[in-house]
Short mmCIF file of C-alpha atoms in Angstrom, two decimals:
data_model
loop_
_atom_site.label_atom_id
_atom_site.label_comp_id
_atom_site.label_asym_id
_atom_site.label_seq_id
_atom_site.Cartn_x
_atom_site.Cartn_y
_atom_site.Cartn_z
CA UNK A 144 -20.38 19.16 11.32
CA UNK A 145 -20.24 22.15 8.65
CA UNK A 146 -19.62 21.20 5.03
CA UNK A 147 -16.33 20.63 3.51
CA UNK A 148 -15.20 21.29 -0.19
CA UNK A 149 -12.08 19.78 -1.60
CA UNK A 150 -10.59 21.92 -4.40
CA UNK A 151 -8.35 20.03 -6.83
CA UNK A 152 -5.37 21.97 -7.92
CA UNK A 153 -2.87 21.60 -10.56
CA UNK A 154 0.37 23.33 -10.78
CA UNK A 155 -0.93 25.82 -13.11
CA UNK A 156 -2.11 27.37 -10.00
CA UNK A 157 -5.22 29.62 -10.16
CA UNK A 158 -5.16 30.09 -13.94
CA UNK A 159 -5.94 26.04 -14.21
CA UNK A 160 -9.09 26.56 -12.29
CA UNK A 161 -12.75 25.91 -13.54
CA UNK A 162 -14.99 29.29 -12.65
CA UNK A 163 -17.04 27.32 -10.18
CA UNK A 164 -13.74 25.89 -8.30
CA UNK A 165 -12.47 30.07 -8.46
CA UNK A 166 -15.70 31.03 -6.83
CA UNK A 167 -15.97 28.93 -4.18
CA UNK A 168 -12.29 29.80 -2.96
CA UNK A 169 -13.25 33.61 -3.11
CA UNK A 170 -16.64 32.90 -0.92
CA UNK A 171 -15.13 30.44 1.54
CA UNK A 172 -14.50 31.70 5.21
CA UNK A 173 -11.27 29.39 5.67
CA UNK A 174 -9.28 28.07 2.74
CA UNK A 175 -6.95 25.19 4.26
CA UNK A 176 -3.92 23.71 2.12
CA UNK A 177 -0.33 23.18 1.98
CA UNK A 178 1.75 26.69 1.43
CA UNK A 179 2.54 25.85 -2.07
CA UNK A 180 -1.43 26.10 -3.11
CA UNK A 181 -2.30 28.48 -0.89
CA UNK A 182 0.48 30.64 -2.54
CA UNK A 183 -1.16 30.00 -5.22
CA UNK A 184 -4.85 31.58 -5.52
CA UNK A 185 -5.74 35.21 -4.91
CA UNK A 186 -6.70 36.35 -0.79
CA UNK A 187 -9.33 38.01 0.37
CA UNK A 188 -8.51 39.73 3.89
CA UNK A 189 -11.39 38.63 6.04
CA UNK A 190 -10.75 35.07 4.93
CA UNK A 191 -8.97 32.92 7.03
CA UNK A 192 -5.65 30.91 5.78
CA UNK A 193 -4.70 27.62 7.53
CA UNK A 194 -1.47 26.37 6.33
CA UNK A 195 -1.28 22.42 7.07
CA UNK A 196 0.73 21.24 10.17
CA UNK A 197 2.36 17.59 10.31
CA UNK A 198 1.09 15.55 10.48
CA UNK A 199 -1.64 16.79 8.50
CA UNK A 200 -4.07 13.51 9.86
CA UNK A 201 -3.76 14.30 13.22
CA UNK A 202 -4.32 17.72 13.24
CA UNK A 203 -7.86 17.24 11.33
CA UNK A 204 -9.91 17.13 13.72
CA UNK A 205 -8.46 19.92 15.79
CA UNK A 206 -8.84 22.09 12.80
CA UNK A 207 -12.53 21.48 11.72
CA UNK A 208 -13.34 21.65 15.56
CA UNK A 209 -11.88 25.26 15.52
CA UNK A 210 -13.57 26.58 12.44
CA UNK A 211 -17.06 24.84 13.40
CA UNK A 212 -19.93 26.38 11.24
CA UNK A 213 -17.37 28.06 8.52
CA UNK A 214 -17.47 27.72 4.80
CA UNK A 215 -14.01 25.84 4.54
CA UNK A 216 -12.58 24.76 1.22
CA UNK A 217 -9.42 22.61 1.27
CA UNK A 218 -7.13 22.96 -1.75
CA UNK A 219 -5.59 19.57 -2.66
CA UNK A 220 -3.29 18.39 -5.67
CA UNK A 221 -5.18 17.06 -8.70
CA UNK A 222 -7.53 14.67 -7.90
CA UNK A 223 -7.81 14.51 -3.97
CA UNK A 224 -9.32 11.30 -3.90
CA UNK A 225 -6.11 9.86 -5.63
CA UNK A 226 -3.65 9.52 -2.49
CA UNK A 227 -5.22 12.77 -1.39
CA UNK A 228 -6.73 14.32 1.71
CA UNK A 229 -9.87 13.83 0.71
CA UNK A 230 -9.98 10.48 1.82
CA UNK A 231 -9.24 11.25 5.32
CA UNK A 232 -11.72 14.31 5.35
CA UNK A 233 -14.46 11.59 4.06
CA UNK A 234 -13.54 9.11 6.80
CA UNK A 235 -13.31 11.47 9.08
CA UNK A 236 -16.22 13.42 8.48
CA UNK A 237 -18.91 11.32 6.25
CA UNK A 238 -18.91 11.24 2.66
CA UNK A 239 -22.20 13.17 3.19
CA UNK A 240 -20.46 15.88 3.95
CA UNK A 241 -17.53 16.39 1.56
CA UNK A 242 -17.80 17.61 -1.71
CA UNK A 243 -15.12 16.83 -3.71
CA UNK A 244 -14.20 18.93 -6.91
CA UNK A 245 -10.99 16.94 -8.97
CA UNK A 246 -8.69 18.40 -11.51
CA UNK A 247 -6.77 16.24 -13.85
CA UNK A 248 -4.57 14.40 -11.66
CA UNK A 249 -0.25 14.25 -11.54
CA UNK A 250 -1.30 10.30 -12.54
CA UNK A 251 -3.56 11.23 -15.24
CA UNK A 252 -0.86 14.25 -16.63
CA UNK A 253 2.39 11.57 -16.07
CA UNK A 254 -0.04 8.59 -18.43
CA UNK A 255 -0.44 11.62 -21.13
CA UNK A 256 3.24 12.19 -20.98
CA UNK A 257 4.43 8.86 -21.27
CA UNK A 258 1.72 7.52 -23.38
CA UNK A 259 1.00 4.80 -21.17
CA UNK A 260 -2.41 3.55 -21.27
CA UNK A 261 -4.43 3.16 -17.56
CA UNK A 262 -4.57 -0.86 -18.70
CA UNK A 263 -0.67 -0.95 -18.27
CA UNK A 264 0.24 0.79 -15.49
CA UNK A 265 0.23 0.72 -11.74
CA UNK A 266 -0.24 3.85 -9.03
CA UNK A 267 2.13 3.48 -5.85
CA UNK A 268 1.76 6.55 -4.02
CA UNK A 269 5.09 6.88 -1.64
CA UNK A 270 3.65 10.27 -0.13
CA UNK A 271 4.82 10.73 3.19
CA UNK A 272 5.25 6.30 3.57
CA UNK A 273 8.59 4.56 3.63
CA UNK A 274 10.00 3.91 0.08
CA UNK A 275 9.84 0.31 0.42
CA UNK A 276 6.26 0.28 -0.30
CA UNK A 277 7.26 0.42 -3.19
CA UNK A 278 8.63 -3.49 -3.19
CA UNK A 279 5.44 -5.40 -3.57
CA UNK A 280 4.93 -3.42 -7.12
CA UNK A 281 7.95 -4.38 -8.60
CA UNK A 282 8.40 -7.47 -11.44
CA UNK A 283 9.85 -7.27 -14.27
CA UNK A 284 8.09 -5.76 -17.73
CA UNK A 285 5.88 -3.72 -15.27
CA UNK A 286 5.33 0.30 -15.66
CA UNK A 287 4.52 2.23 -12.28
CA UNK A 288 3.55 5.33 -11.92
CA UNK A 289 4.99 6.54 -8.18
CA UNK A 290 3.63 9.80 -6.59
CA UNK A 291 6.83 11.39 -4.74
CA UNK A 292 6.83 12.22 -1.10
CA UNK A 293 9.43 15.01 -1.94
CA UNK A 294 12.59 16.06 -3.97
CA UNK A 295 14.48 13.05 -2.55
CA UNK A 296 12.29 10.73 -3.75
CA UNK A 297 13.48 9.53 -7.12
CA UNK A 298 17.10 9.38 -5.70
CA UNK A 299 15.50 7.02 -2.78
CA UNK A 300 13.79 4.98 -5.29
CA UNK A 301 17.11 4.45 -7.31
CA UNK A 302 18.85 3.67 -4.55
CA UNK A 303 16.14 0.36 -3.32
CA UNK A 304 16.20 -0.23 -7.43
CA UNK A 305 19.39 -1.05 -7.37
CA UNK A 306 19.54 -3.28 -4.13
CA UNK A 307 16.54 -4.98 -5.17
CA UNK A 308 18.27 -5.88 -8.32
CA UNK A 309 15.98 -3.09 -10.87
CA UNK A 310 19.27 -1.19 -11.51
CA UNK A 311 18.70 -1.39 -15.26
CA UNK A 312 14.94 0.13 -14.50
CA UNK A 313 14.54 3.19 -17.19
CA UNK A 314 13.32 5.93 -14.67
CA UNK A 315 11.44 9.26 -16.07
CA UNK A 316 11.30 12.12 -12.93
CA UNK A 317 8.24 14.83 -14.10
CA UNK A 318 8.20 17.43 -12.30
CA UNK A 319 5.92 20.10 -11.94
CA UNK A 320 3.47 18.91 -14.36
CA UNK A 321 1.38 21.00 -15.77
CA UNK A 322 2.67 24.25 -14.83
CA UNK A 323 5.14 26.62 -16.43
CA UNK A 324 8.11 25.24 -14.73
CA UNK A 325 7.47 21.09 -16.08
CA UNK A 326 10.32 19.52 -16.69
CA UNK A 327 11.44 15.95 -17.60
CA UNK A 328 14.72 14.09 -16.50
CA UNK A 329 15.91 10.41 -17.51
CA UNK A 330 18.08 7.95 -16.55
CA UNK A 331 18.35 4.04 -15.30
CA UNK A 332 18.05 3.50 -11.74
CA UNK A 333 21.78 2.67 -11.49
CA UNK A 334 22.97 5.82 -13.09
CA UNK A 335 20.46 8.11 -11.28
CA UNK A 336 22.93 8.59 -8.43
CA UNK A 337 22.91 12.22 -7.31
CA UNK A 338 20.50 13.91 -9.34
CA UNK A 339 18.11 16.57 -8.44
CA UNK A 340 14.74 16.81 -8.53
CA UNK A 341 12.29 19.22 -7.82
CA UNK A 342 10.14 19.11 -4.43
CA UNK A 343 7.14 18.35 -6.70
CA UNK A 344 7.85 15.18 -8.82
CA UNK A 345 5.90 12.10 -10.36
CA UNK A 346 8.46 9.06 -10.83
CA UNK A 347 7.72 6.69 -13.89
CA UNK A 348 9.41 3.30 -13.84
CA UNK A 349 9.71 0.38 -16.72
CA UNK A 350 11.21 -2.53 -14.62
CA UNK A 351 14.13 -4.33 -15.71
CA UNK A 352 15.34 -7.08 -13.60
CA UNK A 353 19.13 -7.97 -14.14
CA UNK A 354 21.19 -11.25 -13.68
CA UNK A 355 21.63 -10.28 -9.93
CA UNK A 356 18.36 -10.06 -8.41
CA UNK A 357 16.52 -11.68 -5.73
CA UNK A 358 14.22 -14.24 -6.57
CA UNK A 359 10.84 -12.72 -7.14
CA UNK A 360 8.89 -11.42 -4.21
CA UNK A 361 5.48 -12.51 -5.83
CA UNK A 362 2.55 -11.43 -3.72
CA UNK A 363 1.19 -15.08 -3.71
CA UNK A 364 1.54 -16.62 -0.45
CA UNK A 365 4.55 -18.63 0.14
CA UNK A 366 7.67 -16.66 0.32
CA UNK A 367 10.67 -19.00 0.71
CA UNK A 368 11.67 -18.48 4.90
CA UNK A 369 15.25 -16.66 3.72
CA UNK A 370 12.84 -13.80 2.27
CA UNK A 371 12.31 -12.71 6.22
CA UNK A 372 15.78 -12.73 7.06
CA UNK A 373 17.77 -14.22 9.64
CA UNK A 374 16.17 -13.16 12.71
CA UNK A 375 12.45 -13.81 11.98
CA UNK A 376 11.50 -18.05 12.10
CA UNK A 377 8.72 -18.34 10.02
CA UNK A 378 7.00 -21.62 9.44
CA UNK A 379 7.63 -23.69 5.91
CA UNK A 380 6.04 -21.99 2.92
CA UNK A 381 3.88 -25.03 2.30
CA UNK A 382 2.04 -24.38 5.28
CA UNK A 383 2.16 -20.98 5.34
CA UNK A 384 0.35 -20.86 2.08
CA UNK A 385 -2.39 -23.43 3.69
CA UNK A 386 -3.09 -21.11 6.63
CA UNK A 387 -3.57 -17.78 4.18
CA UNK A 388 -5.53 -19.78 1.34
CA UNK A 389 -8.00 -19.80 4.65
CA UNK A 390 -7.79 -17.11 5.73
CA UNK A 391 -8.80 -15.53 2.61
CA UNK A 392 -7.39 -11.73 2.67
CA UNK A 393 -9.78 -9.18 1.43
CA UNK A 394 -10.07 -5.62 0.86
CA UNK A 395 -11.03 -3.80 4.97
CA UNK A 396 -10.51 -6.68 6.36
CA UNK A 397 -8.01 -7.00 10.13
CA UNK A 398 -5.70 -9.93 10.82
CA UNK A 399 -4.86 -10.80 14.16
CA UNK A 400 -1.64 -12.91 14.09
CA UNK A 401 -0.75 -14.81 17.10
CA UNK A 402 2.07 -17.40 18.34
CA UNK A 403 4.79 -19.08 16.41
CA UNK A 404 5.48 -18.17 12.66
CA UNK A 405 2.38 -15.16 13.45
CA UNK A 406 5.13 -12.35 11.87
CA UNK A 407 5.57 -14.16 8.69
CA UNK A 408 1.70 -14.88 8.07
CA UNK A 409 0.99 -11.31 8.82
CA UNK A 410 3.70 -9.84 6.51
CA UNK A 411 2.28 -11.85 3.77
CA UNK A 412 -1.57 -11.07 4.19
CA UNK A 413 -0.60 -8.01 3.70
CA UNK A 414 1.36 -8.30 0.86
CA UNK A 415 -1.18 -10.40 -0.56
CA UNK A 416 -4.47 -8.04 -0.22
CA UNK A 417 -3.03 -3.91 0.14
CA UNK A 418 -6.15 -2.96 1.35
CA UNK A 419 -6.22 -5.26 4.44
CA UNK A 420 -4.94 -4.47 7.79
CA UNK A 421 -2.67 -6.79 10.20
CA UNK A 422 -1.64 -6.43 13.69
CA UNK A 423 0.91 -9.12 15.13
CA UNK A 424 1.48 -9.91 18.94
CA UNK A 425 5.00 -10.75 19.18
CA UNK A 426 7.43 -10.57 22.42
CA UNK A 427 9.21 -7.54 23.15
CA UNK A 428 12.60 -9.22 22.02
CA UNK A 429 11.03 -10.16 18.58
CA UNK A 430 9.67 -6.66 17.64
CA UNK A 431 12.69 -5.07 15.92
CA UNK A 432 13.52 -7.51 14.03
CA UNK A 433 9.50 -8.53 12.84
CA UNK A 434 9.39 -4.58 11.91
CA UNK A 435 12.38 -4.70 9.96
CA UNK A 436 11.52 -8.12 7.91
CA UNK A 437 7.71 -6.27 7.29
CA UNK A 438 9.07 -2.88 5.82
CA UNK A 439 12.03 -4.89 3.84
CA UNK A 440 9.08 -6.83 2.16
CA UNK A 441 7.29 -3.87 1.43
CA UNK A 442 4.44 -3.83 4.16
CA UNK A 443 6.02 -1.32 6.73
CA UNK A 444 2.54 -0.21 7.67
CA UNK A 445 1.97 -3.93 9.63
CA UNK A 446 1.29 -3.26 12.97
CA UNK A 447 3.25 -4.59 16.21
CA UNK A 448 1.71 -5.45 19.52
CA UNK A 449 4.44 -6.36 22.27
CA UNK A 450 2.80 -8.63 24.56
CA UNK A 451 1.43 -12.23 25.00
CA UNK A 452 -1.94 -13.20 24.24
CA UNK A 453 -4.74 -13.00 25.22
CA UNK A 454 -3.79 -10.08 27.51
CA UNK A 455 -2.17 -8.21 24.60
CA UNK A 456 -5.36 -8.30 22.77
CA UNK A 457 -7.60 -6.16 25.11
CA UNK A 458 -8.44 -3.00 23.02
CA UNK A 459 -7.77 -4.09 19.75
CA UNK A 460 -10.63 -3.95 16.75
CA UNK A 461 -12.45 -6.93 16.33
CA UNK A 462 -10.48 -9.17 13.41
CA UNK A 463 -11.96 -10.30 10.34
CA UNK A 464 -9.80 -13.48 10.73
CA UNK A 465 -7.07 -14.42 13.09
CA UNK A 466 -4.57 -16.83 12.96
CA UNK A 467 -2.91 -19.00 15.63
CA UNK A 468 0.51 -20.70 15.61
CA UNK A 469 2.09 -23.24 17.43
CA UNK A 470 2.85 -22.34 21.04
CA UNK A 471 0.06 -20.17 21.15
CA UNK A 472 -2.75 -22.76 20.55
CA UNK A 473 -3.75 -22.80 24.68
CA UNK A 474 -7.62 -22.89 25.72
CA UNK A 475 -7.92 -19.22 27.32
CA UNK A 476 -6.26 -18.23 23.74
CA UNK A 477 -8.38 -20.29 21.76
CA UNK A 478 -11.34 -18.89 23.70
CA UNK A 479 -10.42 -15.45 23.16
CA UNK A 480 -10.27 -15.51 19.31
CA UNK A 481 -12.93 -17.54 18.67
CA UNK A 482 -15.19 -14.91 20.64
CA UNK A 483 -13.95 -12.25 19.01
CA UNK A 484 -13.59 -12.82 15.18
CA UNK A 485 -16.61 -10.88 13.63
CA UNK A 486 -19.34 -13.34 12.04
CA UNK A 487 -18.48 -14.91 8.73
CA UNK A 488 -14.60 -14.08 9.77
CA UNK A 489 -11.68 -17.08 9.66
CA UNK A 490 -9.70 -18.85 12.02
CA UNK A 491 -6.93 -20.84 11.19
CA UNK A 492 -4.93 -22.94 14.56
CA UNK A 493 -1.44 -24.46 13.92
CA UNK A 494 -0.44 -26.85 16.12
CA UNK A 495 3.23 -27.42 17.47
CA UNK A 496 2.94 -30.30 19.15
CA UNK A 497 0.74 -33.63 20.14
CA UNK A 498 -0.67 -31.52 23.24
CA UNK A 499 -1.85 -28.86 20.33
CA UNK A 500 -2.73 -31.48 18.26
CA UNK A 501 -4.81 -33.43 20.67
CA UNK A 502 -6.51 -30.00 21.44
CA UNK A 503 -7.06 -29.13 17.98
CA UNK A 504 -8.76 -32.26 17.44
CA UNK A 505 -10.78 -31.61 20.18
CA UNK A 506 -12.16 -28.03 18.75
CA UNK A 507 -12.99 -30.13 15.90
CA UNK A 508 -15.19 -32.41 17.39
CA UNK A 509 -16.94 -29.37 19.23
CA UNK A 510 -17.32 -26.88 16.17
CA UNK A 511 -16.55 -28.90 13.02
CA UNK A 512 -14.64 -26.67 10.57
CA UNK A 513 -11.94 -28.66 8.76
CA UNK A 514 -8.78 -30.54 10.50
CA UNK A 515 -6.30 -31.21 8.02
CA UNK A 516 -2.65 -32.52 8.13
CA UNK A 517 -0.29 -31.06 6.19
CA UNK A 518 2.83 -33.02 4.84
CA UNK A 519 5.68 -32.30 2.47
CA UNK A 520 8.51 -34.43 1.44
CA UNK A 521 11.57 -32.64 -0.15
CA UNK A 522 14.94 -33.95 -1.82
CA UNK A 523 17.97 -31.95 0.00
CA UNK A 524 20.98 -31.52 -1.98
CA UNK A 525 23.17 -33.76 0.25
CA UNK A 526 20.97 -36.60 0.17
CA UNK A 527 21.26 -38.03 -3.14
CA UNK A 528 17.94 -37.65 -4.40
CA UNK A 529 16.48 -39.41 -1.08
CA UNK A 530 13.19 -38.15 0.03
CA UNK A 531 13.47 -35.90 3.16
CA UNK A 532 10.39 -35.53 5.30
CA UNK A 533 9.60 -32.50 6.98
CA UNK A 534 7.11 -32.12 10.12
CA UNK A 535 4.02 -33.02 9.66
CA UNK A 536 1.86 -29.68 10.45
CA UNK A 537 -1.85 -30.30 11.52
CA UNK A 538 -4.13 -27.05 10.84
CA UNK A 539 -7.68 -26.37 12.58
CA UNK A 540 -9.91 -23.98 10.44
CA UNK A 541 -13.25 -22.26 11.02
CA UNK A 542 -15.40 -20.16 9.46
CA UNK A 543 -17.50 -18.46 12.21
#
């Protein structure tokens, strides 16, 4: 695989550009970009120009195939390891063979203009994802910076502030920093309305919560069930937070998520741990409505297997930790999982009933781990302060 140099740009163009970055885009053999930077730097006519396709993943490896044993230098915005394509390029490629040459980034520019130290902010990039990404981030008092996918951005991102109960969020749209044309609009989420904004913008956000909103969609496990809406059953928060206490979520790590109340355990790993991946095996029936609840709670990127296991889970990477629900909790299931979890990875059984407990008790007794039963007690409103129990829930765990 030829060598690969990633060229941070700014929107000053050319002019912003260190000699060295200037003189390896005059002696590279392909230069590779969007249109917008390759617009931007001088040609040469035996070089060749490769404006990005879309998706610009995809087409990767295509692209380095066809210019095999070039000089290629990619022109990226700012700092292409912030949200940029130098991270594919490295994964794709090796970090061995990617250089990568940063400019100040759009974050680094929109922290100068705002005066808002890297201590107190957040990064949410929303370039080319699904605005609701952006839900996790959001509690009151805290400052996010929010790369743009496009000029509709900011008016998308007033629009979820103001259903999520942010209306009163101070919003600051910079666009095109750092170039000639940089300009600076303000205005609250709820007064943002139809507004426009240039194709290149950086979105700045002080949360305010008003009297209307949700509760708060904290990213410790436990969301109250209503938080997945009406179609998705989760099981009670209590023991939902018991099954992802063991299951420990951690940066690279994959969740498989299996059987009843699967959906809502996978939505929240997720939410819990960005960095982790989560793949759910629901019936066909169930899909729509599990990929709804996931992108309303800000973790669109969870992915769906239609299916039942342990069929459905041919081909799939090997998990880092997998949980099982009740209904799902059958030997060739059991069997399955417990084979494939990596070593050192979690597994966390629910049962459903004394069949599932009786098994689960059995596992126990051949692998140890820890068998626990899980109770809660609660005081309904029409009860008059009489104690209400709810199922009992017994949980298998095992570290491998």
């Amino acid at each position: 695989m030829q060598r690969i140099t990633v060229v941070g740009i700014g929107a000053d163009g050319w002019d912003g550009l260190a000699m060295e970055s200037r003189r390896l885009v005059r002696e590279a053999e392909v230069v590779m970009g969007d249109k917008r930077h390759l617009d931007s730097v001088p040609w040469s006519w035996w070089q060749a120009r490769v404006e990005w396709p879309w998706p610009v993943e995809e087409a990767l490896p295509g692209l380095l195939e066809e210019h095999d044993g070039k000089r290629i230098v990619v022109l990226a915005a700012g700092d292409p390891l912030v949200a940029g394509i130098a991270t594919p390029l490295v994964n794709l490629v090796g970090a061995d063979d990617v250089d990568v040459i940063p400019t100040v980034s759009s974050e680094s520019l929109a922290r100068a203009r705002m005066r808002w130290s890297f201590d107190e902010t957040s990064l949410v990039s929303l370039h080319g994802r699904d605005v609701r990404r952006l839900l996790p981030h959001l509690a009151p008092g805290r400052k996010l910076i929010v790369l743009s996918s496009d000029g509709g951005t900011p008016a998308s991102v007033a629009a979820l502030l103001v259903t999520q109960g942010y209306g009163e969020t101070a919003m600051t749209v910079l666009s095109d920093l750092g170039g000639l044309a940089e300009s600076r609009t303000e205005a609250t989420a709820a007064a943002w309305r139809d507004r426009v904004s240039a194709e290149v913008n950086v979105i700045c956000l002080e949360c305010v919560a008003d009297g209307s909103r949700r509760s708060a969609m904290s990213s410790v496990p436990g969301l109250p069930e209503a938080a997945f809406g009406s179609e998705i059953a989760p099981i009670g928060r209590d023991a939902r937070a018991a099954a992802l206490s063991r299951l420990a979520p951690a940066g690279g790590d994959l969740l498989w998520a299996l059987g009843a109340g699967a959906a809502a355990v996978a939505i929240e790993w997720l939410r819990s741990e960005p960095l982790a991946a989560a793949v759910v095996v629901v019936g066909a029936d169930e899909a729509v409505a599990v990929k709804e609840s996931a992108a309303d709670l800000g973790v669109p990127e969870l992915r769906i297997v239609e299916g039942a296991a342990p069929a459905a889970l041919d081909g799939l990477d090997a998990p880092d930790a997998v949980f099982v629900g009740g209904g799902a909790a059958d030997a060739p299931i059991l069997d399955a999982v417990r084979s494939a979890v990596r070593p050192g990875g979690r597994l966390v059984v629910q049962a459903a009933s004394l069949d599932e407990e009786a098994a689960l008790l059995e596992l126990f007794r051949a692998h140890d781990g820890e068998l626990v039963r899980i109770g809660v007690e609660e005081v309904l409103p029409a009860d008059s302060l009489a104690w209400t129990p709810r199922r009992a829930v017994v949980q298998w765990s095992l570290v491998r």
